[in-house]
CSV table of C-alpha atoms and ligand atoms in Angstrom, one decimal:
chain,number,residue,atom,x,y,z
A,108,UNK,CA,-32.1,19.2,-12.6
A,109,UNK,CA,-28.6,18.9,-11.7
A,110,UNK,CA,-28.0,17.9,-15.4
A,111,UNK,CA,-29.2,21.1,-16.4
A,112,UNK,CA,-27.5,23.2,-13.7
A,113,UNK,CA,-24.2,21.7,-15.1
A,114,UNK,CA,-24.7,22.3,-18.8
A,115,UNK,CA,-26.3,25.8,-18.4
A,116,UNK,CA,-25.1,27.5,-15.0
A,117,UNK,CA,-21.6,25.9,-14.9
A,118,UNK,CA,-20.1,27.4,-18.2
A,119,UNK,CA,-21.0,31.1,-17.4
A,120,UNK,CA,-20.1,30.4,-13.5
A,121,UNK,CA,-16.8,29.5,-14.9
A,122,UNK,CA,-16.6,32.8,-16.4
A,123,UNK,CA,-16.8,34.8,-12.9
A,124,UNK,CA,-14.6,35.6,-10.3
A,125,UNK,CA,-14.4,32.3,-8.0
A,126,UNK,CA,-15.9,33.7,-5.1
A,127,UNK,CA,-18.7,35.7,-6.7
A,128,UNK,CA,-19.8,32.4,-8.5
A,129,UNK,CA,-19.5,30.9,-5.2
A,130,UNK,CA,-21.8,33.3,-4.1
A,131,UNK,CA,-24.5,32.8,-6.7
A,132,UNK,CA,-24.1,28.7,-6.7
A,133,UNK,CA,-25.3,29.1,-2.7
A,134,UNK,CA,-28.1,31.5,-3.8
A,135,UNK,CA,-29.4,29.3,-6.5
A,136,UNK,CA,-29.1,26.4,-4.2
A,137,UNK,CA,-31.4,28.5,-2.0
A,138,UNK,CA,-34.0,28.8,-4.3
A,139,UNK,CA,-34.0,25.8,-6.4
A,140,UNK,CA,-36.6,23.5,-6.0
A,141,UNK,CA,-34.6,20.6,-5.8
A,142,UNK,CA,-36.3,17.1,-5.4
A,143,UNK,CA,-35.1,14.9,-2.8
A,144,UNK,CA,-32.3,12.6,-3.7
A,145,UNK,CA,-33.3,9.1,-4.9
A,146,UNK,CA,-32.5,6.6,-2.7
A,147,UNK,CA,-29.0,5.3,-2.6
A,148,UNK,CA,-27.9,1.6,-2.9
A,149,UNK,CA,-27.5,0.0,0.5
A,150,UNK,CA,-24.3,-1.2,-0.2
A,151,UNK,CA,-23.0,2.2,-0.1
A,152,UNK,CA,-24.4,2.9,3.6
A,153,UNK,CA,-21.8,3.4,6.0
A,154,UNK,CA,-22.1,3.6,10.1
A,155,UNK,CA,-19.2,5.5,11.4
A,156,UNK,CA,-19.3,7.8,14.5
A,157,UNK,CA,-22.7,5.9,15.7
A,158,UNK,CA,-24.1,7.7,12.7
A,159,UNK,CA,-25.8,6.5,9.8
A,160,UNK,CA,-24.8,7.9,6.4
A,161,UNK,CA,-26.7,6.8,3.5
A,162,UNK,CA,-23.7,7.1,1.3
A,163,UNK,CA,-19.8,8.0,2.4
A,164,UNK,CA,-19.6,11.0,0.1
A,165,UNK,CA,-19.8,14.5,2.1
A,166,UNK,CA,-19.6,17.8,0.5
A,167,UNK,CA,-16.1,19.5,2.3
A,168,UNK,CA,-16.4,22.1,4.5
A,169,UNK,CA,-15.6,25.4,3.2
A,170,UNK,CA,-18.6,25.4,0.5
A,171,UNK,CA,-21.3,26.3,3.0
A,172,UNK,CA,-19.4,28.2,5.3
A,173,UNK,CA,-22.4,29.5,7.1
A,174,UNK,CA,-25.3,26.6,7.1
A,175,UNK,CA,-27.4,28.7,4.5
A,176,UNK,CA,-28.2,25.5,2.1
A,177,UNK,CA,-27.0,22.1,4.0
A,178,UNK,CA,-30.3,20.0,2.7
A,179,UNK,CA,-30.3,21.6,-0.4
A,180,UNK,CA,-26.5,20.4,-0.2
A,181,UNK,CA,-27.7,16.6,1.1
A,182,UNK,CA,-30.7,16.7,-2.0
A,183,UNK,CA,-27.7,17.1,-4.6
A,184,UNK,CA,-26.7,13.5,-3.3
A,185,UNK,CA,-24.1,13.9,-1.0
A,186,UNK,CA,-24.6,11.2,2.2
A,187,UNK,CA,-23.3,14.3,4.0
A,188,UNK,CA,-22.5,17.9,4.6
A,189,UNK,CA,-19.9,19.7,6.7
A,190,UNK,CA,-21.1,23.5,7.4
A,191,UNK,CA,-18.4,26.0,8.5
A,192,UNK,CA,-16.2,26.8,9.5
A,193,UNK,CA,-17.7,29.0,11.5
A,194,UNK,CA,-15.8,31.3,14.1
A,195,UNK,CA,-17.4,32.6,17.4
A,196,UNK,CA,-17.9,35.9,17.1
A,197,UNK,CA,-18.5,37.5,12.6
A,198,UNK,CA,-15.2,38.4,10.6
A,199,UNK,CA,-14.4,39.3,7.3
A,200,UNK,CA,-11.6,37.0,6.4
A,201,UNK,CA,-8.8,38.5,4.1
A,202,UNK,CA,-9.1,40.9,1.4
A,203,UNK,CA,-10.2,40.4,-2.2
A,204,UNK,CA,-8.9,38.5,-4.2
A,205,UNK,CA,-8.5,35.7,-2.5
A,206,UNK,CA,-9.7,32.5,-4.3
A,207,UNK,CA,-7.8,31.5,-7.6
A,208,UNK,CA,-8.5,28.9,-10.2
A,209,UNK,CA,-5.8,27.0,-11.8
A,210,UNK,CA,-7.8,25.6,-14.7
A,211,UNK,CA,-5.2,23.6,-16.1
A,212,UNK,CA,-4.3,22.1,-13.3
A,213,UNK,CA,-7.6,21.5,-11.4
A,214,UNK,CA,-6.8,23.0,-8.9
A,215,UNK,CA,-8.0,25.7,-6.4
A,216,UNK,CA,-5.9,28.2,-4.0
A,217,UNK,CA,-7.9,29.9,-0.9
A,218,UNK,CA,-6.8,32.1,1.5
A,219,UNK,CA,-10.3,33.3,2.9
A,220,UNK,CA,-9.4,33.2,6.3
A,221,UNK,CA,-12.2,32.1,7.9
A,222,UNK,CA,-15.0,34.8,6.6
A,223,UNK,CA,-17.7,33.7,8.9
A,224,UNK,CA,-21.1,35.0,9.9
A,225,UNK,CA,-20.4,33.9,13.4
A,226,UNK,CA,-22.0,31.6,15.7
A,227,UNK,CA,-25.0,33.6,16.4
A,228,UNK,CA,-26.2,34.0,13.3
A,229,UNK,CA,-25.0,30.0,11.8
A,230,UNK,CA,-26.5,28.4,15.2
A,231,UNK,CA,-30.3,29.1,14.8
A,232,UNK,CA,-30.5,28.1,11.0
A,233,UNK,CA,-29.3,24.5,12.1
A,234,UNK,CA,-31.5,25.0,15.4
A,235,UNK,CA,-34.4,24.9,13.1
A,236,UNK,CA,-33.7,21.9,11.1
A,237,UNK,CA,-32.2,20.0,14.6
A,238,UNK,CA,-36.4,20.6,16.0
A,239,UNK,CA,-37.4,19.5,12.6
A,240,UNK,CA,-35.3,16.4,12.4
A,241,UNK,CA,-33.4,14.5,14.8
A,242,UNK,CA,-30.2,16.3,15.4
A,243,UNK,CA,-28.2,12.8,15.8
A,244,UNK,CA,-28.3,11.9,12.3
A,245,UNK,CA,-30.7,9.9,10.2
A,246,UNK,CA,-33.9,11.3,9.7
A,247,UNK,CA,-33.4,15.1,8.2
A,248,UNK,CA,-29.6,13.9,7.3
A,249,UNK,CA,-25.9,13.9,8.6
A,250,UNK,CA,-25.1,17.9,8.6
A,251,UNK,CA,-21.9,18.3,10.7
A,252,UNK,CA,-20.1,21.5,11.6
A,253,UNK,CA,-16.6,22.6,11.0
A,254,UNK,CA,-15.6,25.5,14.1
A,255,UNK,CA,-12.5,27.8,14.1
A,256,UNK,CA,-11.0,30.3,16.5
A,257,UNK,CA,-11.3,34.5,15.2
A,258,UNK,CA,-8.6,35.9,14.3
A,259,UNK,CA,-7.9,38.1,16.7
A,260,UNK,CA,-9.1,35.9,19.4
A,261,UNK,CA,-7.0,36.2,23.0
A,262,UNK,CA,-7.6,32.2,24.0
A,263,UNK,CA,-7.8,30.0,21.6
A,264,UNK,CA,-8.8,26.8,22.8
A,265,UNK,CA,-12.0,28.6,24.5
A,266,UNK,CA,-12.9,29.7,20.7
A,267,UNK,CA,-12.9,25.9,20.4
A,268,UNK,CA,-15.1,24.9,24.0
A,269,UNK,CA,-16.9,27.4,23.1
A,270,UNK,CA,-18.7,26.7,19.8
A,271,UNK,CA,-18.5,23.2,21.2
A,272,UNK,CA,-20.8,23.8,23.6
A,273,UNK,CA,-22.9,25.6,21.6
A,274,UNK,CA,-23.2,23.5,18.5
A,275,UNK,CA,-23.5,19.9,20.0
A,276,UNK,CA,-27.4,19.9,20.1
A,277,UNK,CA,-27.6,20.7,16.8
A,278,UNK,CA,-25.2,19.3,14.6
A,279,UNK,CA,-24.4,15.5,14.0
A,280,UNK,CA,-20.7,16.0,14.3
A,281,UNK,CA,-18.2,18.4,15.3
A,282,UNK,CA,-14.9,18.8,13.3
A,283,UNK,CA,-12.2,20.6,15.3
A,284,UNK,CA,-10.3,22.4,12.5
A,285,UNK,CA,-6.6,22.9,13.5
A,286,UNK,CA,-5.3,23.2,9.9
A,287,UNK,CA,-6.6,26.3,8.1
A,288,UNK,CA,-3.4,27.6,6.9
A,289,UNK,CA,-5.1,31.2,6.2
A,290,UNK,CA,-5.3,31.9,10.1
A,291,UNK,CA,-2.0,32.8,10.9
A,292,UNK,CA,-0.5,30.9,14.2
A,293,UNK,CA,-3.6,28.2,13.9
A,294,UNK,CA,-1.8,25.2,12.5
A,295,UNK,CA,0.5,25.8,15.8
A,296,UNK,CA,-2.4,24.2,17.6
A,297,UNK,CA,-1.1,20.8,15.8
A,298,UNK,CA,1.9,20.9,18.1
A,299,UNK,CA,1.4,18.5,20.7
A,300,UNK,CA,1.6,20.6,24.5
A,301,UNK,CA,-1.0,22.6,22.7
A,302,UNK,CA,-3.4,19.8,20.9
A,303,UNK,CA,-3.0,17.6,24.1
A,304,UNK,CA,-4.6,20.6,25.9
A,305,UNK,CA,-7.2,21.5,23.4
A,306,UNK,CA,-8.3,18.0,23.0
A,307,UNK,CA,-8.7,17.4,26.7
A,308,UNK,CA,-11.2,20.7,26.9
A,309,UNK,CA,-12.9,20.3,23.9
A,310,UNK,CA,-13.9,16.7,24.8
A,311,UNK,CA,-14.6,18.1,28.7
A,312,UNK,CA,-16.6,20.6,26.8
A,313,UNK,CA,-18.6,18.0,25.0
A,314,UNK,CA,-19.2,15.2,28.1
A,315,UNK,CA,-20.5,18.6,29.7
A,316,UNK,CA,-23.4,19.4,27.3
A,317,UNK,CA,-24.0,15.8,26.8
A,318,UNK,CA,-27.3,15.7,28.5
A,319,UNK,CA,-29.0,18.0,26.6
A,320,UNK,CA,-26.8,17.1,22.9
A,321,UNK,CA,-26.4,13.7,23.3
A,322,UNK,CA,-22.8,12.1,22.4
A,323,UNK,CA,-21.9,14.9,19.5
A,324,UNK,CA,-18.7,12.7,17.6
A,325,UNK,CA,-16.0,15.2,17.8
A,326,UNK,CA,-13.4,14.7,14.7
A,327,UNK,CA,-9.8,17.0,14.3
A,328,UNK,CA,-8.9,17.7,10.9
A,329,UNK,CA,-5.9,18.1,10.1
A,330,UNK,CA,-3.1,19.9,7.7
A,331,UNK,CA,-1.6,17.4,5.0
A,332,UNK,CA,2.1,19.5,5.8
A,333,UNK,CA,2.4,17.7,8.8
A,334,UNK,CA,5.6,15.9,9.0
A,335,UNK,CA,5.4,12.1,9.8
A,336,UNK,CA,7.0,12.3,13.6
A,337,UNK,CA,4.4,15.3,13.8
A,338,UNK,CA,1.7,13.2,12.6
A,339,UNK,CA,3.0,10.3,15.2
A,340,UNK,CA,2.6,12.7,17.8
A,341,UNK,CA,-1.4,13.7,16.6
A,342,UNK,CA,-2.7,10.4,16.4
A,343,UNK,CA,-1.3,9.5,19.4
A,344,UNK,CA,-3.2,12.6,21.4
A,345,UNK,CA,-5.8,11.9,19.2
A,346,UNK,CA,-6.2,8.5,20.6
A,347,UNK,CA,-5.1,9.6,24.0
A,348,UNK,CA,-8.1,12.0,24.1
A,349,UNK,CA,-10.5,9.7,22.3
A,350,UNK,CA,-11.3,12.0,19.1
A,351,UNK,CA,-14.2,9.7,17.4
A,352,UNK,CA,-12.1,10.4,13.8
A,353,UNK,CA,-10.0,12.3,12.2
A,354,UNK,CA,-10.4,14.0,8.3
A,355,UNK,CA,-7.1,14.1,5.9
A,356,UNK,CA,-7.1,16.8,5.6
A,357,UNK,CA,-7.3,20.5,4.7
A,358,UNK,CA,-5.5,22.2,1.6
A,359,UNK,CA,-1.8,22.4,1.5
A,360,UNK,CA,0.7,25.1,1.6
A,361,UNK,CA,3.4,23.1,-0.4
A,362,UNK,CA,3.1,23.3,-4.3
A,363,UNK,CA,3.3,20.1,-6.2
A,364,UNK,CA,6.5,20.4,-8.7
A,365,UNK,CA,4.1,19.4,-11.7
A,366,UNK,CA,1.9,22.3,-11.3
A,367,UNK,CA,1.2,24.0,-15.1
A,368,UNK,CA,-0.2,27.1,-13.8
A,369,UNK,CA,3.1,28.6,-12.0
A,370,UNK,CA,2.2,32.1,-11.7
A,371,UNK,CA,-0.8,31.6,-10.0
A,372,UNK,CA,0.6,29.1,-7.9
A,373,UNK,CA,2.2,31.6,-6.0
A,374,UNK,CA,-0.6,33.1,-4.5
A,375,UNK,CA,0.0,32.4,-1.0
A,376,UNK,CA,-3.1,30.0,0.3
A,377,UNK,CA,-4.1,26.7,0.5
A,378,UNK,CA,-4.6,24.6,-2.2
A,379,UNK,CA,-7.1,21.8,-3.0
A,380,UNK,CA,-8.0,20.0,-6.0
A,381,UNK,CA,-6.5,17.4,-8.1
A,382,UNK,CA,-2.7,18.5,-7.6
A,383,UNK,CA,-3.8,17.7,-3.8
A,384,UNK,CA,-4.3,13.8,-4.3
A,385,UNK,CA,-0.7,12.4,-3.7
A,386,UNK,CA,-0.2,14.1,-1.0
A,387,UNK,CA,-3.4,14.3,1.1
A,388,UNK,CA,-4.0,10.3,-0.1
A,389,UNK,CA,-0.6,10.1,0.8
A,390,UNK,CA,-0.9,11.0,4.7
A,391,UNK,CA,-4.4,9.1,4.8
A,392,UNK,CA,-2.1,6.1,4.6
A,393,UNK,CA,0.0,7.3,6.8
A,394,UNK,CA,-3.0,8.4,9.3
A,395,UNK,CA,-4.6,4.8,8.8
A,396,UNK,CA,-1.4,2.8,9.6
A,397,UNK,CA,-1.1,4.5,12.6
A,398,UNK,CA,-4.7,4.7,13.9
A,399,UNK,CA,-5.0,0.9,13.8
A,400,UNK,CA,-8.7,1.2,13.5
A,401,UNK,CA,-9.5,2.6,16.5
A,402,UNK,CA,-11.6,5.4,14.9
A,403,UNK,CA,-12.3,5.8,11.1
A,404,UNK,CA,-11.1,8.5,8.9
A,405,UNK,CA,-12.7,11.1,6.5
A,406,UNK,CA,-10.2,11.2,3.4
A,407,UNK,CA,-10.9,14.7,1.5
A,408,UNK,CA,-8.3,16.2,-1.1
A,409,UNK,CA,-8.4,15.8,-4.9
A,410,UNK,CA,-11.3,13.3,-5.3
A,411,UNK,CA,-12.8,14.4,-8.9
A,412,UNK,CA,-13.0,10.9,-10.4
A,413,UNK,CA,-15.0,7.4,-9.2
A,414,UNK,CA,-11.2,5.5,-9.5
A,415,UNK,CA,-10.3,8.9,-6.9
A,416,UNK,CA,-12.6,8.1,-4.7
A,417,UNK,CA,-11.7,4.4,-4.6
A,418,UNK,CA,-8.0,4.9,-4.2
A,419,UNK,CA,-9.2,7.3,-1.0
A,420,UNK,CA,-11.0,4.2,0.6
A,421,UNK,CA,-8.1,1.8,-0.1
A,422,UNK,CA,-5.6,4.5,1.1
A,423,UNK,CA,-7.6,4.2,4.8
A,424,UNK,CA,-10.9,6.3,4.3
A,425,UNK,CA,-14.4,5.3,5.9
A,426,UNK,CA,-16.2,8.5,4.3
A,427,UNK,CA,-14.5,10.7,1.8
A,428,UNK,CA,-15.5,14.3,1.4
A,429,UNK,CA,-14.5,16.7,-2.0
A,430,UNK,CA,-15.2,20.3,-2.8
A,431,UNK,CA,-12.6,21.4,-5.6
A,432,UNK,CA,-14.0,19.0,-8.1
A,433,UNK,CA,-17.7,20.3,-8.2
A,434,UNK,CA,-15.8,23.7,-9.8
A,435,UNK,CA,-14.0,21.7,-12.7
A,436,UNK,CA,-16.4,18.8,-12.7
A,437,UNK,CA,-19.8,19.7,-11.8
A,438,UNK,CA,-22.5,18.4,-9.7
A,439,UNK,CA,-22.6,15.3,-11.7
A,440,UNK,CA,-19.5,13.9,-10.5
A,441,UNK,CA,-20.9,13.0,-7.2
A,442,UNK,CA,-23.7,10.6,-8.8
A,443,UNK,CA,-20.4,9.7,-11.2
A,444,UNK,CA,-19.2,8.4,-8.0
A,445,UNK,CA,-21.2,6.8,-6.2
A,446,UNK,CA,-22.1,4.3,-9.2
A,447,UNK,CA,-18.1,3.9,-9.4
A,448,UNK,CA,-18.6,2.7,-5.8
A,449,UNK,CA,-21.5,0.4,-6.3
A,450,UNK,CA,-19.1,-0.8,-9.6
A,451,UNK,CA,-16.2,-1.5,-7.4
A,452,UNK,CA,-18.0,-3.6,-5.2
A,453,UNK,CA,-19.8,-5.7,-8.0
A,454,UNK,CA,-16.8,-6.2,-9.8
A,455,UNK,CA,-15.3,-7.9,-6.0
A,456,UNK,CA,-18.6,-8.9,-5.2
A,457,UNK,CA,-18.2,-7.5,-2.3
A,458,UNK,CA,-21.2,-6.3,0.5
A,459,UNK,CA,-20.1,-3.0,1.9
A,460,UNK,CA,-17.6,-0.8,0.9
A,461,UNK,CA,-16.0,-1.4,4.7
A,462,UNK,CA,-13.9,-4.4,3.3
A,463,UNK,CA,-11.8,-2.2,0.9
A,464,UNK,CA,-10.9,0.6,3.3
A,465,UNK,CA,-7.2,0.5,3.7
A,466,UNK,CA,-6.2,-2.8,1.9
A,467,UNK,CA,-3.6,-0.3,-0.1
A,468,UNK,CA,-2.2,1.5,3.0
A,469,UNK,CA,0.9,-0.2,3.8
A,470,UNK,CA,1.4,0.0,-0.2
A,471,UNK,CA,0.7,3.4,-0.4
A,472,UNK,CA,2.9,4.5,2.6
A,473,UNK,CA,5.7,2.3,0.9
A,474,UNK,CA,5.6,4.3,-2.1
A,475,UNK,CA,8.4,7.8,-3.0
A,476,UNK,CA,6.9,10.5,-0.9
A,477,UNK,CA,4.7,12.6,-3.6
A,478,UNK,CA,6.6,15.3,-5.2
B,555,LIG,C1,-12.6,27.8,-1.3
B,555,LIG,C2,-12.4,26.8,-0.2
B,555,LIG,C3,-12.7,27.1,1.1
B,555,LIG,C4,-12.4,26.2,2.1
B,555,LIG,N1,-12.8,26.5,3.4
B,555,LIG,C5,-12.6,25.6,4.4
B,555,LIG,C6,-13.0,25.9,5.7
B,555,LIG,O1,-13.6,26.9,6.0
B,555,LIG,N2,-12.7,25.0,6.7
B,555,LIG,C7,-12.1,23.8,6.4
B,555,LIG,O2,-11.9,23.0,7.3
B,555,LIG,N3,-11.7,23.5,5.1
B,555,LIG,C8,-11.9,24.4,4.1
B,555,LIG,N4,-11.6,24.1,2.9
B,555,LIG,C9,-10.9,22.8,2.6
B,555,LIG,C10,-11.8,21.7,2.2
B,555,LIG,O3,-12.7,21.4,3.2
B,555,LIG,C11,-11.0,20.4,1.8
B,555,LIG,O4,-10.4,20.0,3.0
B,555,LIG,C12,-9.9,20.7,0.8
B,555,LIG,O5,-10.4,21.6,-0.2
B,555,LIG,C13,-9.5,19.4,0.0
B,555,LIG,O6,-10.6,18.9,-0.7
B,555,LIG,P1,-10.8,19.1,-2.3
B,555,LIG,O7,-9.5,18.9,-3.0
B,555,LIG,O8,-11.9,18.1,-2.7
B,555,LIG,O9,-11.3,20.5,-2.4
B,555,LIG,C14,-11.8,25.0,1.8
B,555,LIG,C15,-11.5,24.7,0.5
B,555,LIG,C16,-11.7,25.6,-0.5
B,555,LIG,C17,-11.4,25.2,-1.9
């Protein structure tokens, strides 16, 4: 099935705008009839959170911004899905256009701004699978939401509580997202008054409803533009607070030097994909070295390949997640790797994929900063 969606779908997707072949990939995926994914080699189970993910690859969060097709999502393979993000109240986002391609390069630039059905109409779709499965992972699968503040929102940080409070019961995980860079002023929530304050609430906000939602992990994702004595002061709060995680992270605002596609890589947006890897792999390390295992890390940005993926879990990932690569690779790449994984861990006859993750982080962070 997924064979044949990448050998007949994929070619004339690639001939649409990005967004309206978005669009139609999330409407087939609603009416495919897709047959549960087989069963993953134990090896590549991974417990992070106090979840259990049957593999560490997770579709990113911006593919199904509004929960209409996260087990369709989990049946393509992934060991996990990030819905969102999703604001509280519904907004539009920017105008059109506003994704871009750059083929040659593999590479995607976004500046969406957070179009989102809103809470209300997100909340009951995973409602009904939460009754239908258990909500804390496991049975129905790990489906974790991303939340963002609107726009033209007055407070912030009660955005944040907010959806917090809202979401807990029915979603395994909560990512704070702090790094959009299409919401203009929302990175500024990175800045360490501000993130010491949002943290402190948003975890408040989550002991609160922890009765009824159980002990909802809340992860902060962050910008890969963060400067290191930035990043010093994150992880820092991030520990302070006691974030279970952190993902590394969102799409950048910086363009690589290498980039073929020049004129469209100055739409203004975040990009993702390939050029993304030194970078975002880059401040994993950087992430990792000064976490000291206190909490594990979701590496996303640029995985397309299995020898990707691996370099993300030497760099300091747990769990990696990718999006980008589906557009230039297909859905194939995710079963692509996962046997690279299983590979890797033959090859170093090794048990779990736990004992690689960081053994190249001090290496990495040694390296030239990625141009
Ligand atoms: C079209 C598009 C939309 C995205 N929307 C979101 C979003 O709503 N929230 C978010 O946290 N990240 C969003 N992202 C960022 C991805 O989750 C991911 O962090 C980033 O793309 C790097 O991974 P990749 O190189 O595998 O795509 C989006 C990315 C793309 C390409």
């Amino acid at each position: 099935m997924i064979g044949l969606f990448d050998a007949l779908a994929r070619p004339f997707l690639r001939t649409l705008d990005p967004e309206d072949a978005h669009a139609l990939t999330i409407r087939m995926l609603r009416l495919a009839p897709l047959p549960r994914a087989a069963r993953d080699d134990k090896r590549l189970a991974t417990r992070a959170f106090a979840l259990n993910f049957p593999n560490p690859v997770g579709m990113a969060a911006g593919f199904d911004k509004n929960a209409e097709v996260p087990d369709a999502v989990l049946r393509l393979g992934f060991g996990f899905v990030e819905v969102g993000t999703v604001t509280p109240r519904p907004q539009a986002g920017n105008p059109r256009p506003r994704v871009f391609r750059l083929d040659t390069d593999g590479g995607v630039i976004n500046r969406l701004g957070f179009n989102s059905q809103g809470a209300d109409a997100v909340l009951p779709r995973l409602a009904v699978r939460a009754t239908a499965t258990s909500p804390a992972g496991g049975g129905g699968g790990i489906v974790g939401i991303n939340v963002g503040a609107n726009r033209d929102t007055v407070d912030r940080v009660a955005d944040y509580v907010a959806l917090i409070e809202r979401f807990a019961t029915v979603a395994s995980y909560v990512t704070v997202n702090v790094s959009s860079p299409n919401t203009p002023g929302l990175r500024d929530l990175q800045h360490a008054a501000v993130l010491d304050d949002l943290l402190a609430r948003v975890i408040d906000a989550r002991e609160r409803v922890m009765q009824s939602a159980g002990p909802t992990p809340v992860l902060l994702k962050i910008a890969p533009d963060l400067s290191l004595a930035d990043l010093d002061d994150v992880v820092g709060i991030a520990r302070s607070r006691r974030v279970d995680g952190m993902i590394v992270g969102n799409t950048t605002v910086s363009r690589p030097s290498n980039l073929r596609q020049t004129m469209k890589a100055k739409e203004a947006g975040g990009l993702s994909g390939r050029p993304l890897f030194p970078l975002a792999t880059r401040m994993l390390a950087e992430t990792y070295v000064r976490v000291e295992g206190v909490f594990p890390l979701i590496g996303t940005g640029g995985i397309d390949s299995g020898a990707a993926a691996l370099a993300k879990f030497r760099a300091g990932a747990s769990l990696i997640q990718l999006y980008s690569a589906l557009v230039f690779r297909g859905l194939g790449v995710v079963a692509e790797i996962k046997a690279a994984l299983v590979d890797a861990l033959e090859r170093d006859n090794l048990e779990s994929l736990g004992e690689l993750v960081g053994a190249d982080a001090a290496a990495v962070t040694a390296d030239p900063w990625p141009q």
